[in-house]
mmCIF file of C-alpha atoms in Angstrom:
data_model
loop_
_atom_site.group_PDB
_atom_site.id
_atom_site.type_symbol
_atom_site.label_atom_id
_atom_site.label_comp_id
_atom_site.label_asym_id
_atom_site.label_seq_id
_atom_site.Cartn_x
_atom_site.Cartn_y
_atom_site.Cartn_z
ATOM 1 C CA ASN C 1 22.710 -104.694 35.834
ATOM 2 C CA ASN C 2 20.067 -101.682 37.144
ATOM 3 C CA HIS C 3 18.074 -101.617 33.882
ATOM 4 C CA LEU C 4 17.548 -104.439 32.101
ATOM 5 C CA PRO C 5 16.971 -107.167 35.075
ATOM 6 C CA LYS C 6 14.130 -104.877 36.383
ATOM 7 C CA LEU C 7 12.945 -104.489 32.481
ATOM 8 C CA LYS C 8 13.387 -107.974 32.500
ATOM 9 C CA GLU C 9 10.951 -108.372 35.676
ATOM 10 C CA LEU C 10 8.479 -105.925 34.507
ATOM 11 C CA LYS C 11 7.962 -108.244 31.335
ATOM 12 C CA LEU C 12 7.865 -111.406 32.593
ATOM 13 C CA SER C 13 5.571 -110.105 35.121
ATOM 14 C CA GLY C 14 3.316 -108.263 32.292
ATOM 15 C CA GLU C 15 3.537 -104.897 33.417
ATOM 16 C CA ILE C 16 5.321 -103.720 30.279
ATOM 17 C CA HIS C 17 5.643 -104.863 27.070
ATOM 18 C CA VAL C 18 8.372 -104.295 25.007
ATOM 19 C CA ASN C 19 10.374 -105.157 22.351
ATOM 20 C CA ASN C 20 13.582 -103.583 20.865
ATOM 21 C CA ILE C 21 16.587 -102.353 22.486
ATOM 22 C CA ASP C 22 18.133 -99.412 20.955
ATOM 23 C CA VAL C 23 21.420 -97.664 21.434
ATOM 24 C CA PHE C 24 21.865 -94.216 20.199
ATOM 25 C CA CYS C 25 25.660 -95.103 18.927
ATOM 26 C CA GLU C 26 27.657 -92.157 18.401
ATOM 27 C CA LYS C 27 30.895 -89.274 19.394
ATOM 28 C CA GLY C 28 30.023 -88.493 22.487
ATOM 29 C CA VAL C 29 26.846 -90.444 23.028
ATOM 30 C CA PHE C 30 27.882 -94.142 23.332
ATOM 31 C CA ASP C 31 31.115 -95.572 22.281
ATOM 32 C CA LEU C 32 31.018 -98.944 19.454
ATOM 33 C CA GLU C 33 31.983 -100.856 23.065
ATOM 34 C CA SER C 34 29.276 -99.558 25.365
ATOM 35 C CA THR C 35 26.480 -100.138 22.709
ATOM 36 C CA ARG C 36 28.088 -103.217 21.873
ATOM 37 C CA ARG C 37 27.248 -104.376 25.250
ATOM 38 C CA ILE C 38 24.385 -102.575 26.124
ATOM 39 C CA LEU C 39 22.696 -104.049 22.800
ATOM 40 C CA GLN C 40 24.123 -107.696 23.847
ATOM 41 C CA ALA C 41 22.587 -106.936 27.104
ATOM 42 C CA GLY C 42 19.648 -106.595 26.007
ATOM 43 C CA LYS C 43 19.561 -109.562 23.304
ATOM 44 C CA ASP C 44 20.097 -112.118 26.218
ATOM 45 C CA ILE C 45 17.105 -111.230 28.275
ATOM 46 C CA GLY C 46 14.746 -111.645 24.980
ATOM 47 C CA LEU C 47 14.831 -108.492 23.729
ATOM 48 C CA GLN C 48 15.027 -107.030 19.538
ATOM 49 C CA ILE C 49 18.003 -104.814 18.692
ATOM 50 C CA ASN C 50 16.902 -101.830 16.994
ATOM 51 C CA PHE C 51 19.179 -98.983 17.427
ATOM 52 C CA HIS C 52 20.474 -95.353 15.969
ATOM 53 C CA GLY C 53 24.292 -95.759 13.965
ATOM 54 C CA ASP C 54 26.306 -94.214 11.307
ATOM 55 C CA GLU C 55 23.960 -90.856 11.640
ATOM 56 C CA LEU C 56 26.631 -88.064 12.505
ATOM 57 C CA HIS C 57 30.092 -89.600 12.498
ATOM 58 C CA PRO C 58 31.263 -93.055 10.772
ATOM 59 C CA MET C 59 31.105 -95.504 14.021
ATOM 60 C CA LYS C 60 31.040 -98.822 12.473
ATOM 61 C CA SER C 61 27.706 -99.305 13.658
ATOM 62 C CA ALA C 62 26.554 -101.161 10.557
ATOM 63 C CA GLU C 63 29.336 -103.821 10.968
ATOM 64 C CA LEU C 64 28.431 -104.433 14.656
ATOM 65 C CA GLY C 65 23.969 -104.578 13.888
ATOM 66 C CA ALA C 66 25.591 -107.256 11.021
ATOM 67 C CA GLU C 67 27.429 -108.988 13.880
ATOM 68 C CA LEU C 68 24.771 -108.742 16.517
ATOM 69 C CA GLY C 69 22.066 -109.663 14.388
ATOM 70 C CA ALA C 70 20.465 -106.739 14.869
ATOM 71 C CA ARG C 71 16.489 -106.368 13.094
ATOM 72 C CA ALA C 72 17.520 -102.867 12.096
ATOM 73 C CA ILE C 73 19.526 -100.045 12.217
ATOM 74 C CA SER C 74 18.508 -96.522 11.753
ATOM 75 C CA HIS C 75 19.707 -93.056 10.235
ATOM 76 C CA LEU C 76 23.117 -94.793 8.441
ATOM 77 C CA GLU C 77 23.900 -91.065 6.604
ATOM 78 C CA GLU C 78 27.917 -92.362 7.411
ATOM 79 C CA VAL C 79 27.575 -95.831 6.627
ATOM 80 C CA SER C 80 30.399 -97.357 5.274
ATOM 81 C CA ASP C 81 30.395 -99.967 2.541
ATOM 82 C CA GLU C 82 31.682 -102.628 4.366
ATOM 83 C CA GLY C 83 28.639 -101.774 6.712
ATOM 84 C CA ILE C 84 26.365 -101.692 3.842
ATOM 85 C CA MET C 85 27.427 -105.166 2.581
ATOM 86 C CA ALA C 86 27.350 -106.390 6.195
ATOM 87 C CA MET C 87 23.691 -105.678 6.879
ATOM 88 C CA ALA C 88 22.748 -107.019 3.240
ATOM 89 C CA ARG C 89 24.210 -110.700 4.573
ATOM 90 C CA ALA C 90 22.709 -110.234 8.003
ATOM 91 C CA LYS C 91 19.048 -109.650 6.540
ATOM 92 C CA CYS C 92 19.255 -106.370 8.636
ATOM 93 C CA ALA C 93 17.323 -103.398 7.617
ATOM 94 C CA ALA C 94 18.046 -99.755 6.784
ATOM 95 C CA VAL C 95 15.542 -97.802 8.763
ATOM 96 C CA LEU C 96 16.330 -94.269 6.731
ATOM 97 C CA LEU C 97 14.980 -91.083 7.205
ATOM 98 C CA PRO C 98 14.525 -88.455 4.705
ATOM 99 C CA THR C 99 13.225 -85.941 7.140
ATOM 100 C CA THR C 100 16.451 -85.994 9.806
ATOM 101 C CA ALA C 101 18.895 -85.505 6.244
ATOM 102 C CA TYR C 102 16.321 -83.002 5.288
ATOM 103 C CA MET C 103 15.832 -80.319 8.181
ATOM 104 C CA LEU C 104 19.791 -81.203 9.935
ATOM 105 C CA ARG C 105 21.783 -80.658 6.457
ATOM 106 C CA LEU C 106 23.184 -84.055 6.866
ATOM 107 C CA LYS C 107 24.554 -85.934 3.544
ATOM 108 C CA GLN C 108 21.747 -88.103 2.755
ATOM 109 C CA PRO C 109 21.924 -91.596 3.435
ATOM 110 C CA GLN C 110 23.386 -94.019 0.207
ATOM 111 C CA ALA C 111 20.130 -95.873 -0.772
ATOM 112 C CA ARG C 112 20.537 -96.579 -3.972
ATOM 113 C CA LYS C 113 23.085 -98.453 -3.247
ATOM 114 C CA MET C 114 21.924 -100.061 -0.045
ATOM 115 C CA LEU C 115 18.701 -101.419 -2.531
ATOM 116 C CA GLU C 116 21.360 -102.299 -5.052
ATOM 117 C CA GLU C 117 23.695 -104.820 -2.330
ATOM 118 C CA GLY C 118 20.042 -106.363 -1.267
ATOM 119 C CA VAL C 119 20.036 -104.350 2.057
ATOM 120 C CA ILE C 120 15.855 -104.421 3.268
ATOM 121 C CA VAL C 121 15.412 -100.643 3.041
ATOM 122 C CA ALA C 122 12.800 -99.373 5.825
ATOM 123 C CA LEU C 123 11.561 -95.397 5.793
ATOM 124 C CA GLY C 124 10.066 -93.598 8.869
ATOM 125 C CA SER C 125 9.513 -89.639 9.906
ATOM 126 C CA ASP C 126 12.502 -90.046 12.742
ATOM 127 C CA PHE C 127 9.210 -87.507 14.695
ATOM 128 C CA ASN C 128 11.220 -85.726 17.259
ATOM 129 C CA PRO C 129 11.921 -81.767 18.095
ATOM 130 C CA ASN C 130 14.431 -81.858 14.973
ATOM 131 C CA ALA C 131 12.331 -83.375 12.884
ATOM 132 C CA TYR C 132 8.687 -82.212 13.544
ATOM 133 C CA CYS C 133 6.953 -84.309 10.751
ATOM 134 C CA PHE C 134 3.828 -86.316 10.844
ATOM 135 C CA SER C 135 3.777 -86.828 7.569
ATOM 136 C CA MET C 136 4.674 -90.527 5.835
ATOM 137 C CA PRO C 137 3.471 -89.436 2.058
ATOM 138 C CA MET C 138 5.941 -85.901 2.703
ATOM 139 C CA VAL C 139 8.651 -88.993 4.209
ATOM 140 C CA MET C 140 8.396 -91.003 1.013
ATOM 141 C CA HIS C 141 8.636 -87.915 -1.521
ATOM 142 C CA LEU C 142 11.810 -87.135 -0.160
ATOM 143 C CA ALA C 143 13.064 -90.710 -0.656
ATOM 144 C CA CYS C 144 12.164 -90.057 -3.752
ATOM 145 C CA VAL C 145 13.389 -86.703 -4.815
ATOM 146 C CA ASN C 146 16.870 -86.822 -2.683
ATOM 147 C CA MET C 147 17.718 -90.019 -2.507
ATOM 148 C CA LYS C 148 16.782 -91.514 -5.333
ATOM 149 C CA MET C 149 14.185 -93.688 -4.631
ATOM 150 C CA SER C 150 11.592 -94.994 -7.207
ATOM 151 C CA MET C 151 7.898 -94.379 -5.926
ATOM 152 C CA SER C 152 7.619 -98.237 -5.586
ATOM 153 C CA GLU C 153 10.526 -98.747 -3.484
ATOM 154 C CA ALA C 154 9.295 -95.815 -1.360
ATOM 155 C CA LEU C 155 5.819 -97.732 -0.805
ATOM 156 C CA ALA C 156 7.511 -100.902 0.021
ATOM 157 C CA ALA C 157 9.651 -98.822 2.466
ATOM 158 C CA ALA C 158 7.188 -97.013 4.380
ATOM 159 C CA THR C 159 4.516 -100.507 4.821
ATOM 160 C CA ILE C 160 6.079 -104.110 4.382
ATOM 161 C CA ASN C 161 9.843 -103.526 5.139
ATOM 162 C CA ALA C 162 8.792 -100.994 8.040
ATOM 163 C CA ALA C 163 7.297 -103.743 9.232
ATOM 164 C CA TYR C 164 9.935 -105.741 8.991
ATOM 165 C CA ALA C 165 12.519 -103.527 10.915
ATOM 166 C CA LEU C 166 10.057 -103.623 13.599
ATOM 167 C CA GLY C 167 9.775 -107.904 13.539
ATOM 168 C CA LYS C 168 6.020 -107.609 12.399
ATOM 169 C CA SER C 169 5.742 -108.076 8.543
ATOM 170 C CA ASP C 170 4.067 -111.206 9.147
ATOM 171 C CA THR C 171 0.693 -109.703 10.360
ATOM 172 C CA HIS C 172 1.206 -105.993 9.338
ATOM 173 C CA GLY C 173 2.455 -103.575 6.158
ATOM 174 C CA SER C 174 1.188 -105.371 3.165
ATOM 175 C CA ILE C 175 -3.327 -106.158 2.326
ATOM 176 C CA GLU C 176 -3.156 -109.489 2.610
ATOM 177 C CA ILE C 177 -5.169 -112.431 4.146
ATOM 178 C CA GLY C 178 -4.497 -112.800 7.815
ATOM 179 C CA LYS C 179 -2.708 -109.198 7.882
ATOM 180 C CA GLN C 180 -4.154 -106.278 10.280
ATOM 181 C CA GLY C 181 -6.427 -104.430 8.339
ATOM 182 C CA ASP C 182 -4.535 -101.231 8.220
ATOM 183 C CA LEU C 183 -4.772 -98.873 5.192
ATOM 184 C CA VAL C 184 -5.806 -95.518 3.550
ATOM 185 C CA VAL C 185 -8.253 -95.240 0.752
ATOM 186 C CA ILE C 186 -7.384 -92.575 -1.485
ATOM 187 C CA ASN C 187 -9.558 -89.952 -3.980
ATOM 188 C CA SER C 188 -7.659 -90.818 -7.271
ATOM 189 C CA SER C 189 -7.080 -93.042 -9.853
ATOM 190 C CA ARG C 190 -3.296 -94.091 -8.986
ATOM 191 C CA TRP C 191 -2.149 -94.540 -6.128
ATOM 192 C CA GLU C 192 1.398 -93.062 -7.076
ATOM 193 C CA HIS C 193 -0.586 -89.355 -5.878
ATOM 194 C CA LEU C 194 0.245 -89.939 -2.389
ATOM 195 C CA ILE C 195 3.686 -89.418 -3.351
ATOM 196 C CA TYR C 196 3.689 -87.441 -6.349
ATOM 197 C CA GLN C 197 1.748 -84.952 -4.824
ATOM 198 C CA PHE C 198 3.447 -82.552 -2.887
ATOM 199 C CA GLY C 199 2.030 -81.672 0.418
ATOM 200 C CA GLY C 200 -2.068 -80.942 1.121
ATOM 201 C CA HIS C 201 -2.675 -85.037 1.779
ATOM 202 C CA GLU C 202 -5.474 -84.370 3.763
ATOM 203 C CA ALA C 203 -7.678 -83.206 0.446
ATOM 204 C CA LEU C 204 -6.502 -86.557 -0.756
ATOM 205 C CA ILE C 205 -6.790 -89.143 1.942
ATOM 206 C CA ASP C 206 -10.839 -90.095 2.096
ATOM 207 C CA TYR C 207 -10.381 -92.871 4.853
ATOM 208 C CA VAL C 208 -8.356 -94.022 7.020
ATOM 209 C CA ILE C 209 -8.842 -97.794 8.354
ATOM 210 C CA VAL C 210 -7.415 -99.971 11.937
ATOM 211 C CA LYS C 211 -7.874 -103.238 11.966
ATOM 212 C CA GLY C 212 -10.547 -102.986 9.721
ATOM 213 C CA LYS C 213 -12.531 -100.041 11.488
ATOM 214 C CA VAL C 214 -12.729 -97.022 9.587
ATOM 215 C CA ILE C 215 -11.653 -94.086 12.277
ATOM 216 C CA TYR C 216 -11.503 -91.299 9.255
ATOM 217 C CA GLN C 217 -13.602 -90.129 6.859
ATOM 218 C CA ASN C 218 -12.803 -87.173 4.744
ATOM 219 C CA GLU C 219 -15.732 -84.777 5.016
ATOM 220 C CA ARG C 220 -15.283 -83.655 2.106
ATOM 221 C CA GLY C 221 -16.772 -86.863 0.756
ATOM 222 C CA GLY C 222 -15.140 -87.433 -2.436
ATOM 223 C CA THR C 223 -15.664 -84.507 -4.445
ATOM 224 C CA MET C 224 -12.085 -83.349 -5.226
ATOM 225 C CA SER C 225 -9.922 -85.787 -7.386
ATOM 226 C CA SER C 226 -6.764 -86.004 -8.573
ATOM 227 C CA TYR C 227 -6.496 -86.681 -12.356
#
């Protein structure tokens, strides 16, 4: 009644730009009915639903997200089989966070079952005080080791599927004509080294390019190479 109308007003005036609405659907935080009311109210003012669910307890967040037409749900360590199937049918992305499950010693998300059921799986770092990880290569590595994803699946999950989870896959997430030129150039004969290598990625990444411009160049200048 207060925040969302004000948010809509600020959006319309151009003072802020916001795309998504998030709720932490969890025991002791927002219950399922509160989550439904908040997300629906956000959807009603044109926000995309992209929320936290089924992390510590099974809350039927996935089923709710599919019902409301959510773009993505994050965490999902405790998602139900019915929730996975509902997300697949609704084309709702599952944003899995390997660092969180690792650092908090949680049950690993069911990445393989999600992929087999046709869920769009994305990966994120969950960068925050309890998952203090800057490194997407490390996130992909953990996804392969702990969640049994292939390297190709992990790469797609960290790029084009992550862009899909934000509603930006038409402009971001893959190297294609007409898309924003964001990429890294690595010093290796095989792209898989970006995931296979365990740490030390500053020695592997030669260039970081954002919007077609080089914003970082490794001072080493390509003198090392991976076998």
